[in-house]
Coordinates of C-alpha atoms in Angstrom, one line a residue:
Chain A
M16 CA 99.8 121.0 82.4
S17 CA 102.0 120.3 85.5
G18 CA 101.7 121.2 88.5
I19 CA 100.6 119.1 91.9
M20 CA 97.2 120.4 93.7
V21 CA 96.9 119.8 96.7
L22 CA 93.3 120.5 98.8
A23 CA 94.1 121.3 102.6
E24 CA 91.4 120.2 104.6
H25 CA 90.1 122.4 107.8
R26 CA 87.6 121.9 110.8
H27 CA 87.0 124.3 113.5
G28 CA 89.0 127.3 112.6
D29 CA 92.4 125.1 112.1
L30 CA 94.1 122.9 109.2
R31 CA 93.6 119.2 109.7
D32 CA 97.1 117.2 110.6
V33 CA 96.1 115.7 107.1
S34 CA 96.5 119.0 105.5
H35 CA 100.3 119.0 106.1
E36 CA 101.2 115.5 105.3
V37 CA 99.5 114.8 102.4
L38 CA 101.2 118.3 101.4
S39 CA 104.5 117.2 102.5
A40 CA 104.0 113.7 100.5
A41 CA 103.5 116.0 97.1
R42 CA 106.5 117.7 98.0
N43 CA 108.4 114.5 97.6
L44 CA 106.6 113.6 94.3
A45 CA 107.5 117.2 93.2
E46 CA 110.6 116.2 93.9
K47 CA 110.7 113.1 91.4
T48 CA 108.9 115.1 88.5
G49 CA 110.5 118.5 88.8
E50 CA 106.9 120.5 89.6
Q51 CA 105.6 122.8 92.1
V52 CA 103.0 122.2 94.2
E53 CA 99.8 123.8 95.3
A54 CA 97.5 124.2 98.1
V55 CA 94.1 124.7 97.5
L56 CA 92.5 126.3 100.4
L57 CA 88.7 127.0 100.6
G58 CA 87.1 128.6 103.6
Q59 CA 85.8 131.8 105.2
G60 CA 88.4 133.7 107.7
C61 CA 91.2 131.7 106.7
D62 CA 94.3 133.9 105.5
E63 CA 96.1 132.5 108.7
M64 CA 96.0 129.3 107.2
A65 CA 96.4 130.3 103.9
Q66 CA 99.9 132.1 105.2
R67 CA 101.0 128.5 107.6
L68 CA 100.5 126.5 104.0
A69 CA 102.8 128.9 102.6
A70 CA 105.5 127.2 103.9
Q71 CA 105.0 124.2 102.7
A72 CA 103.6 125.0 99.1
H73 CA 104.9 127.0 96.0
R74 CA 101.6 128.2 95.7
V75 CA 98.5 128.9 97.7
I76 CA 95.5 129.4 96.1
H77 CA 93.0 131.0 98.4
A78 CA 89.4 131.3 98.0
E79 CA 87.2 133.2 100.6
H80 CA 83.6 132.3 100.3
P81 CA 80.4 132.1 103.1
A82 CA 79.7 129.3 101.2
F83 CA 82.8 127.5 102.1
R84 CA 81.9 128.4 105.8
D85 CA 80.8 124.7 106.3
F86 CA 82.3 121.4 104.7
N87 CA 79.7 120.6 101.5
Y88 CA 81.1 118.3 99.2
E89 CA 79.1 119.8 96.6
T90 CA 80.3 123.8 97.0
W91 CA 83.9 122.2 97.1
Q92 CA 82.8 120.4 93.5
Q93 CA 82.0 123.3 91.9
A94 CA 84.8 125.2 93.0
L95 CA 87.0 122.2 92.3
V96 CA 86.0 121.3 89.0
R97 CA 86.5 125.3 88.1
L98 CA 90.1 125.1 89.4
V99 CA 91.0 122.2 88.2
K100 CA 90.0 122.5 84.4
G101 CA 91.0 126.1 84.6
R102 CA 94.9 125.3 86.1
E103 CA 95.5 122.4 84.5
P104 CA 97.1 120.5 87.1
S105 CA 99.3 116.9 86.8
I106 CA 97.5 115.5 90.1
V107 CA 95.5 116.3 92.4
M108 CA 95.5 115.0 96.2
I109 CA 93.1 115.2 98.6
P110 CA 93.4 113.4 102.3
H111 CA 91.5 110.3 102.2
T112 CA 89.0 111.1 105.4
A113 CA 85.8 111.6 105.5
F114 CA 86.2 114.9 104.2
G115 CA 88.2 114.0 101.1
T116 CA 86.2 110.7 100.6
D117 CA 82.9 112.4 100.1
L118 CA 83.8 114.9 97.8
G119 CA 86.6 112.7 95.7
P120 CA 84.8 110.1 93.5
S121 CA 82.0 112.6 92.6
L122 CA 84.9 115.3 91.6
A123 CA 86.0 112.7 89.6
V124 CA 82.9 111.6 87.6
E125 CA 82.2 115.1 86.7
L126 CA 86.1 115.7 85.9
G127 CA 86.3 112.6 83.9
V128 CA 89.7 111.5 85.1
G129 CA 90.3 108.1 87.2
I130 CA 90.8 108.0 91.1
V131 CA 92.5 106.2 93.5
S132 CA 91.8 105.8 97.2
D133 CA 94.0 105.6 100.3
A134 CA 97.5 106.3 98.7
I135 CA 100.7 105.8 100.8
G136 CA 103.3 105.4 97.2
F137 CA 103.2 107.1 94.2
E138 CA 105.6 106.2 91.0
P139 CA 106.0 109.3 88.1
G140 CA 106.0 106.8 85.0
P141 CA 106.1 108.6 81.4
D142 CA 102.2 106.8 80.8
G143 CA 101.0 108.3 84.0
L144 CA 100.9 107.4 87.6
K145 CA 101.8 104.4 89.9
V146 CA 99.8 104.6 93.2
T147 CA 100.3 102.2 96.3
R148 CA 97.8 101.4 98.4
G149 CA 96.9 99.1 101.1
V150 CA 93.8 96.2 100.2
Y151 CA 92.3 93.5 102.3
G152 CA 93.2 95.0 105.8
G153 CA 96.6 95.9 105.5
K154 CA 97.2 92.4 103.8
L155 CA 98.1 93.4 100.6
N156 CA 99.4 96.3 98.9
A157 CA 98.3 97.0 95.3
E158 CA 99.8 98.7 93.0
R159 CA 97.2 100.8 90.7
F160 CA 98.1 103.1 87.7
I161 CA 96.2 105.9 86.4
S162 CA 96.0 106.1 82.6
T163 CA 94.1 110.4 83.1
T164 CA 95.4 114.0 83.1
P165 CA 95.1 114.4 85.9
A166 CA 95.5 112.0 88.2
L167 CA 92.9 112.2 91.4
V168 CA 94.7 110.3 94.4
M169 CA 93.1 110.5 98.1
V170 CA 95.8 109.8 100.5
R171 CA 96.0 108.2 103.6
Q172 CA 96.0 110.3 106.8
S173 CA 98.8 109.4 109.6
H174 CA 100.7 108.0 107.3
F175 CA 103.7 110.2 105.5
K176 CA 105.5 112.7 108.3
P177 CA 104.0 116.1 107.8
D178 CA 107.7 118.0 108.9
Q179 CA 108.5 119.3 105.2
P180 CA 108.2 123.4 105.7
G181 CA 111.2 125.7 104.4
L182 CA 108.7 126.7 101.4
E183 CA 108.0 130.3 100.7
G184 CA 105.3 130.0 98.5
E185 CA 102.7 133.2 97.6
V186 CA 99.2 133.4 98.5
V187 CA 96.9 134.0 95.2
N188 CA 93.3 134.8 95.9
W189 CA 90.8 133.2 93.6
D190 CA 87.4 134.3 93.0
P191 CA 85.5 131.2 93.0
G192 CA 83.0 132.4 91.1
D193 CA 79.5 131.4 91.7
V194 CA 79.2 128.5 94.4
G195 CA 76.9 127.2 97.0
S196 CA 73.8 127.4 94.1
G197 CA 71.9 124.6 93.3
L198 CA 72.4 122.7 96.7
R199 CA 70.6 119.5 97.2
T200 CA 72.7 118.9 100.7
R201 CA 73.0 121.0 103.4
F202 CA 75.3 121.5 106.2
I203 CA 73.4 121.4 110.0
S204 CA 76.0 121.5 112.2
L205 CA 79.2 119.5 114.2
E206 CA 78.4 117.1 117.0
E207 CA 80.7 115.9 119.5
V208 CA 80.1 111.9 120.2
P209 CA 78.7 112.4 124.2
S210 CA 80.9 111.5 126.6
T211 CA 79.9 109.0 129.4
G212 CA 83.1 110.1 131.4
I213 CA 85.4 107.5 129.8
D214 CA 89.0 108.6 128.7
I215 CA 91.6 105.9 127.6
T216 CA 93.4 108.7 126.7
K217 CA 95.1 109.3 130.4
A218 CA 95.5 105.4 131.0
D219 CA 99.4 104.3 131.5
V220 CA 98.8 101.0 130.6
V221 CA 95.5 100.1 127.7
V222 CA 94.9 96.5 126.8
G223 CA 93.3 96.9 123.2
I224 CA 90.9 93.9 121.9
G225 CA 89.7 93.4 118.4
R226 CA 87.8 91.4 116.0
G227 CA 90.2 88.1 117.5
V228 CA 88.4 87.9 120.7
K229 CA 85.3 86.4 118.7
E230 CA 82.4 86.6 121.2
E231 CA 81.2 89.0 123.6
K232 CA 81.7 86.8 126.6
N233 CA 85.4 85.8 125.8
I234 CA 85.8 89.3 127.2
G235 CA 85.2 88.8 130.8
P236 CA 88.3 87.1 131.5
I237 CA 90.2 90.0 129.3
R238 CA 88.6 92.6 131.4
E239 CA 89.6 90.9 134.7
F240 CA 93.1 90.8 133.1
A241 CA 93.6 94.5 132.7
E242 CA 91.9 95.2 136.1
H243 CA 94.3 93.4 137.5
I244 CA 97.3 94.9 135.6
G245 CA 95.4 98.4 136.3
A246 CA 95.0 98.9 132.4
V247 CA 91.9 100.7 130.8
L248 CA 90.0 97.8 128.1
A249 CA 90.3 99.4 125.2
G250 CA 89.0 98.3 121.3
S251 CA 89.6 98.5 117.7
R252 CA 86.4 99.1 115.4
P253 CA 84.5 95.6 115.3
V254 CA 84.7 95.5 118.8
I255 CA 82.8 98.5 119.2
D256 CA 80.9 98.1 115.7
A257 CA 79.4 94.6 117.7
G258 CA 78.3 97.0 120.9
W259 CA 80.5 94.7 123.2
L260 CA 82.3 98.0 124.3
E261 CA 81.5 102.1 124.6
K262 CA 82.5 104.2 121.6
E263 CA 84.4 106.1 124.3
R264 CA 86.9 103.3 124.2
Q265 CA 87.7 102.9 120.7
V266 CA 91.4 103.9 119.4
G267 CA 91.7 104.9 115.6
S268 CA 91.2 107.4 113.2
S269 CA 87.2 107.4 114.0
G270 CA 87.9 107.3 117.2
K271 CA 90.9 108.1 120.2
T272 CA 94.7 108.2 119.9
V273 CA 96.4 107.3 123.0
K274 CA 100.1 106.8 123.6
P275 CA 100.2 104.7 126.6
R276 CA 103.3 103.3 128.7
V277 CA 102.0 100.1 127.8
Y278 CA 100.0 99.2 124.7
I279 CA 99.2 95.6 124.6
A280 CA 96.6 94.5 121.4
L281 CA 94.7 91.3 121.3
G282 CA 93.2 89.4 118.9
I283 CA 93.9 92.9 116.5
S284 CA 95.0 93.0 113.1
G285 CA 96.4 96.2 112.7
A286 CA 94.5 97.7 109.3
F287 CA 95.6 101.2 109.4
Q288 CA 92.8 103.3 110.9
H289 CA 93.3 101.3 114.5
V290 CA 97.5 101.7 114.4
A291 CA 96.9 105.5 114.0
G292 CA 95.5 105.8 116.7
M293 CA 98.5 103.6 119.0
T294 CA 101.9 104.0 117.0
G295 CA 102.6 106.6 119.7
S296 CA 102.4 104.1 122.5
D297 CA 106.0 103.7 124.4
T298 CA 105.9 99.7 124.4
I299 CA 103.3 98.1 122.1
I300 CA 102.4 94.2 122.8
A301 CA 101.0 92.5 120.1
V302 CA 99.2 88.6 120.0
N303 CA 97.7 87.9 116.8
K304 CA 97.1 84.2 115.4
D305 CA 98.3 85.5 112.0
P306 CA 102.0 85.5 111.6
H307 CA 101.3 88.1 109.3
A308 CA 99.1 90.6 110.7
P309 CA 100.1 94.0 110.1
I310 CA 100.0 94.9 114.1
F311 CA 103.3 93.2 114.3
A312 CA 104.7 96.0 112.1
V313 CA 104.5 98.4 114.8
A314 CA 104.6 95.9 118.2
H315 CA 107.6 95.8 120.2
Y316 CA 107.4 92.6 121.3
G317 CA 104.9 90.3 119.4
I318 CA 103.4 86.5 120.2
V319 CA 101.9 84.7 117.3
D320 CA 99.2 82.8 119.5
D321 CA 95.8 82.8 120.2
L322 CA 94.8 85.3 122.8
H323 CA 92.9 83.2 124.9
K324 CA 95.2 80.6 125.8
V325 CA 97.8 83.2 126.6
V326 CA 95.7 85.9 128.4
P327 CA 94.8 82.9 130.8
A328 CA 98.6 81.9 131.2
L329 CA 99.8 85.3 131.5
R330 CA 96.9 86.1 134.1
E331 CA 98.5 82.9 135.5
K332 CA 101.9 84.1 135.7
L333 CA 101.4 87.5 137.2
A334 CA 98.7 86.2 140.0
Chain B
M20 CA 59.0 104.5 98.5
K21 CA 61.7 102.5 96.5
I22 CA 64.8 101.4 98.6
A23 CA 67.3 99.9 96.5
V24 CA 70.7 98.5 98.6
C25 CA 73.6 97.4 97.0
L26 CA 75.3 94.2 98.3
R27 CA 78.7 92.8 97.4
R28 CA 80.1 89.2 98.2
V29 CA 83.4 89.4 99.8
P30 CA 86.0 87.2 101.1
D31 CA 86.7 87.1 105.0
T32 CA 90.0 87.9 105.0
A33 CA 90.0 89.7 108.9
E34 CA 91.9 86.3 110.3
A35 CA 92.8 84.5 107.4
D36 CA 96.4 84.7 105.9
V37 CA 96.0 86.1 102.6
K38 CA 98.0 85.0 99.8
V39 CA 98.5 86.4 96.0
D40 CA 97.7 84.2 92.8
G41 CA 99.5 82.9 90.1
T42 CA 98.3 86.4 88.1
G43 CA 99.6 88.2 90.4
K44 CA 96.5 90.0 90.3
G45 CA 93.9 88.4 92.2
I46 CA 94.2 86.4 95.5
V47 CA 93.8 82.5 96.5
E48 CA 90.5 81.7 96.8
D49 CA 90.0 78.2 97.8
R50 CA 90.5 78.5 101.7
L51 CA 88.4 81.7 102.1
A52 CA 84.6 81.8 103.6
F53 CA 83.1 84.7 101.3
T54 CA 80.4 86.4 102.7
I55 CA 78.4 89.9 102.4
N56 CA 80.7 93.1 102.8
E57 CA 80.2 94.2 106.7
A58 CA 79.1 97.7 106.2
D59 CA 76.7 96.5 103.7
N60 CA 75.1 94.4 105.8
Y61 CA 74.4 97.9 107.9
A62 CA 73.3 99.4 105.0
L63 CA 70.8 96.7 104.4
E64 CA 69.4 97.0 108.1
E65 CA 69.2 100.4 107.9
A66 CA 66.9 99.8 104.7
L67 CA 64.8 97.5 106.7
L68 CA 64.2 100.0 109.3
L69 CA 62.9 102.4 107.0
K70 CA 60.7 99.9 105.5
E71 CA 59.3 99.3 108.8
Q72 CA 59.1 102.9 109.7
R73 CA 57.2 104.4 106.4
D74 CA 55.3 102.4 103.0
A75 CA 58.3 101.4 101.4
E76 CA 60.1 98.2 99.5
V77 CA 63.3 97.4 99.8
S78 CA 65.3 95.3 96.5
L79 CA 68.7 94.3 96.4
V80 CA 71.1 95.0 93.8
S81 CA 74.6 92.8 93.3
V82 CA 77.5 92.9 90.6
G83 CA 79.2 89.6 91.1
P84 CA 79.2 85.8 90.0
K85 CA 76.5 83.1 90.6
E86 CA 77.9 82.5 94.2
A87 CA 77.2 86.6 95.5
D88 CA 73.4 85.0 94.7
E89 CA 74.8 83.6 98.7
V90 CA 74.7 87.2 99.7
L91 CA 71.6 88.1 97.9
R92 CA 69.3 85.2 99.0
M93 CA 70.6 86.4 102.8
G94 CA 69.2 90.1 102.3
L95 CA 66.2 88.6 100.8
A96 CA 65.7 86.0 104.0
K97 CA 66.0 89.2 106.1
G98 CA 63.2 91.3 104.5
A99 CA 63.7 92.4 101.2
A100 CA 61.4 91.7 98.2
G101 CA 63.8 91.1 95.4
A102 CA 66.7 91.0 94.3
V103 CA 68.6 91.5 90.6
R104 CA 72.1 90.0 90.1
I105 CA 74.2 92.0 87.1
D106 CA 76.8 89.3 86.4
D107 CA 80.3 90.4 86.5
K108 CA 81.6 87.9 84.2
E109 CA 82.2 90.5 81.5
L110 CA 82.6 92.9 83.5
Q111 CA 86.3 91.8 85.2
G112 CA 88.9 94.6 86.2
S113 CA 86.2 97.3 86.6
D114 CA 87.7 99.9 89.3
G115 CA 85.8 102.0 91.7
L116 CA 83.8 104.0 89.2
A117 CA 83.9 101.4 86.4
L118 CA 81.0 99.8 89.2
A119 CA 79.3 102.9 89.6
E120 CA 78.6 102.9 86.3
V121 CA 77.3 99.3 85.5
L122 CA 75.0 100.2 88.9
A123 CA 73.8 103.5 87.5
A124 CA 72.7 101.8 84.5
Y125 CA 70.9 99.6 86.1
F126 CA 69.3 102.4 88.6
R127 CA 67.9 104.5 85.1
K128 CA 66.7 101.6 83.7
N129 CA 65.1 100.7 87.5
P130 CA 65.1 103.9 89.0
V131 CA 64.4 103.8 93.1
D132 CA 63.6 106.7 95.3
L133 CA 66.9 105.6 97.2
V134 CA 70.1 103.7 97.0
F135 CA 71.8 102.5 100.2
T136 CA 75.4 101.6 100.0
G137 CA 77.6 100.2 102.2
C138 CA 80.4 103.1 102.8
I139 CA 83.5 101.1 102.4
A140 CA 84.2 97.7 100.4
Q141 CA 86.7 95.3 103.1
D142 CA 88.2 93.7 100.1
V143 CA 89.2 96.8 97.8
E144 CA 88.7 100.0 100.6
D145 CA 87.8 102.0 98.0
S146 CA 85.3 103.8 98.9
Q147 CA 83.9 105.5 95.5
V148 CA 80.8 103.2 94.4
G149 CA 78.3 105.2 96.5
P150 CA 79.4 108.7 95.6
A151 CA 80.2 108.3 92.2
L152 CA 76.7 106.2 91.8
A153 CA 75.3 109.6 93.1
Q154 CA 77.1 111.6 90.8
L155 CA 76.9 109.3 87.6
L156 CA 72.5 109.6 88.3
G157 CA 72.6 113.3 89.0
W158 CA 71.7 113.3 92.7
P159 CA 73.4 114.2 95.8
H160 CA 74.8 111.7 97.8
T161 CA 75.9 111.6 102.1
S162 CA 79.0 109.0 103.0
Y163 CA 79.8 107.3 106.1
V164 CA 76.4 107.8 107.6
V165 CA 75.7 106.4 111.1
K166 CA 72.0 107.7 111.5
L167 CA 69.5 108.3 109.2
D168 CA 65.9 110.4 109.7
C169 CA 63.8 110.3 107.4
G170 CA 61.2 113.0 106.4
D171 CA 58.5 113.0 103.6
E172 CA 61.0 114.4 101.3
R173 CA 64.6 115.0 102.7
M174 CA 66.0 113.2 105.4
T175 CA 68.4 114.3 108.1
V176 CA 71.8 112.2 108.9
R177 CA 74.7 111.9 110.8
R178 CA 77.7 111.2 109.3
E179 CA 80.8 110.1 111.4
L180 CA 83.9 111.9 111.1
E181 CA 87.3 111.7 112.5
G182 CA 88.4 112.2 116.1
G183 CA 84.9 111.8 117.7
F184 CA 82.3 114.3 115.6
L185 CA 79.3 113.8 113.6
E186 CA 77.9 116.1 111.0
V187 CA 74.8 117.1 110.8
K188 CA 73.2 117.8 107.2
D189 CA 69.9 117.2 105.5
I190 CA 69.6 115.8 102.1
A191 CA 67.2 115.9 99.5
R192 CA 65.9 112.7 97.5
P193 CA 66.0 110.8 95.3
A194 CA 70.0 110.6 96.6
V195 CA 72.5 107.5 97.6
V196 CA 73.7 107.6 101.1
S197 CA 76.6 105.2 102.2
I198 CA 76.0 104.0 105.5
Q199 CA 79.1 103.1 108.0
T200 CA 79.7 100.0 110.2
G201 CA 78.1 100.9 114.2
G202 CA 75.1 102.7 113.1
N203 CA 72.7 100.2 114.1
T204 CA 72.5 96.1 115.1
P205 CA 71.5 93.9 111.4
R206 CA 69.2 91.3 112.3
Y207 CA 69.7 88.0 111.6
A208 CA 67.7 86.2 109.2
S209 CA 65.0 84.0 111.0
I210 CA 64.1 80.5 109.6
L211 CA 60.4 81.8 108.8
G212 CA 62.7 84.6 106.6
I213 CA 64.8 82.1 105.0
K214 CA 61.5 79.7 104.0
R215 CA 60.2 82.7 102.1
A216 CA 63.0 83.4 100.6
R217 CA 63.6 80.9 98.1
T218 CA 60.1 81.6 96.6
K219 CA 61.2 85.4 96.9
P220 CA 62.5 86.7 92.9
L221 CA 66.4 86.6 92.2
E222 CA 66.8 87.3 89.0
A223 CA 70.4 87.5 86.8
L224 CA 71.2 89.8 84.1
E225 CA 73.8 90.3 81.6
P226 CA 75.7 93.3 81.3
G227 CA 73.7 93.9 78.1
A228 CA 70.0 93.8 79.3
I229 CA 70.4 97.3 81.8
D230 CA 71.8 98.7 78.2
L231 CA 75.0 99.4 79.5
D232 CA 78.1 101.5 77.8
T233 CA 80.1 98.4 78.2
S234 CA 83.5 101.1 76.9
K235 CA 82.3 102.5 80.9
A236 CA 82.9 99.2 82.8
G237 CA 85.9 96.2 82.5
E238 CA 89.7 96.7 82.8
A239 CA 89.3 98.5 79.7
G240 CA 86.9 101.1 80.5
S241 CA 88.2 102.2 83.7
R242 CA 90.5 104.4 84.5
T243 CA 93.0 103.0 87.1
R244 CA 93.8 99.5 86.1
L245 CA 95.7 97.1 89.0
E246 CA 99.0 96.3 88.0
R247 CA 100.0 93.9 90.9
L248 CA 98.9 93.1 94.5
Y249 CA 102.0 91.9 96.5
V250 CA 102.6 90.8 100.7
P251 CA 103.8 94.1 102.2
E252 CA 107.3 93.5 103.2
V253 CA 106.9 93.7 106.9
V254 CA 109.5 96.0 108.4
S255 CA 109.1 94.7 112.1
A256 CA 111.6 95.3 115.1
A257 CA 109.3 93.1 117.5
E258 CA 111.0 90.8 119.3
M259 CA 108.7 87.5 118.5
I260 CA 108.7 85.4 121.4
E261 CA 108.0 82.1 120.9
G262 CA 108.1 78.2 123.1
D263 CA 105.1 76.8 124.1
V264 CA 101.8 79.0 125.6
S265 CA 103.4 78.7 129.0
E266 CA 106.7 79.6 127.8
K267 CA 105.2 82.6 126.3
A268 CA 103.1 84.0 128.8
G269 CA 106.5 83.7 131.2
R270 CA 108.2 85.8 129.3
L271 CA 105.6 88.2 128.5
A272 CA 105.0 88.1 132.6
D273 CA 108.6 89.9 132.9
I274 CA 108.7 92.3 130.1
L275 CA 105.2 93.7 131.7
K276 CA 107.5 93.5 135.4
E277 CA 109.9 95.1 133.9
K278 CA 108.1 98.3 132.6
G279 CA 106.4 98.5 136.1
V280 CA 103.2 96.4 135.0
S281 CA 101.5 93.4 137.1

């Protein structure tokens, strides 16, 4: 019973970045445990992807099947239960994404194993795997211990650096057997969120607002400030959910990724889902009332204060 | 159609300083306000919208302490018909899968056609309970749902994926649907609703009353265990700008001008 198994995620005929990130995390852990890394690729017409995964894994288990044409947790689960029981890895890693979290918990139930979500660190021990993950919006970390073999972990995206090729793993074609029958859910299509013509990704300067704006009526002065400095207004999830800004102005893993010259984060605590979408900005300025807000970890300049006081004062200085 | 919504009482920590308590495994709750988990609030709204479209009854379930009754009362005030709280005193240390076991035991005894949950709890951030619950009940599930169209036997849902995509899929009932935030606009309870909620049934149950196999819940019944909570070391290279508001704004204005922004 050994080996770290990594499930690759792909969409639109291409591997998603998170697949390389999770493989990289698995490689680091495998160096500590002396195990091998096995990538698992389920799909249709994925030969080229299998070759690319082989540069990051000791082995690629590649299954081609018409049932894998579009993602459905039920078909993936049917195959993975069989594969995990057959190969007996010590750890199974899957991406903590809309793909992975739709699959991981029910897979854990079916396999009778423990699962930890949103993993950002791993420490192997004699009795099992210790996993670090964020809780309370990233304000605290939790260490959780998984006592089962295999241990199932869903790994945070945009956290581990993907650049770790250098292997020439063998690609093993695997017949998944009977998959895709008895399904109660059915994939219909992928849709792009309709565009209204706003494109925050092209902006040179972005003013991002978060939960700290408190009320919709408070956005007015911030909007005026943004316009004055030639910035585009964007927001984190709570602001978009509340309907205060258009969906296309959402910065983060489920919205847009921006890399402006200057990003000004106002009242944004800095949950990783948001940070994933703006950490590539040249200069990040953060204003937040909470001195422990995770946003300050990625900021270049920080102000601990009430944004509703800072913005008018700043507007005056820039008049 | 019988619809159940799972609600979780959570601390509102968005703008609060979160401190670890003496046990190292909990947080200091003294100065925190507690509320309904945000995604669960959207799940409740989805259920109430469905009730208005079809002949359906909405009930609420929460696993939690006595204080979770407040969250359930609010759900009743918004339009649910009844609520059950499964007391969690004997269930401390339950991980996501163990919590799903508790709910599965309840739904085996009290069958429904459709269960809604939030797609993530804002405290533990696991996103596990909905899909795990479905698997334990032998039902299908779907998660991160922002839109649901309910047919006579099946439902069409739109799931939010990363990067601005929606996955459209259909799913048979009975099912567990985990709702993502932002897909609807949660209502506020009306004064009349709050009045009515006082007379609606709110039952508290001990785990024994739902035939829960206690070896599958609590810390001993969980396959993962919390070792410790800690404040992550913020490795910040940020220059923190000090002074009164005017001084801070002045320094920030200088930085922006340096960058050619003004």
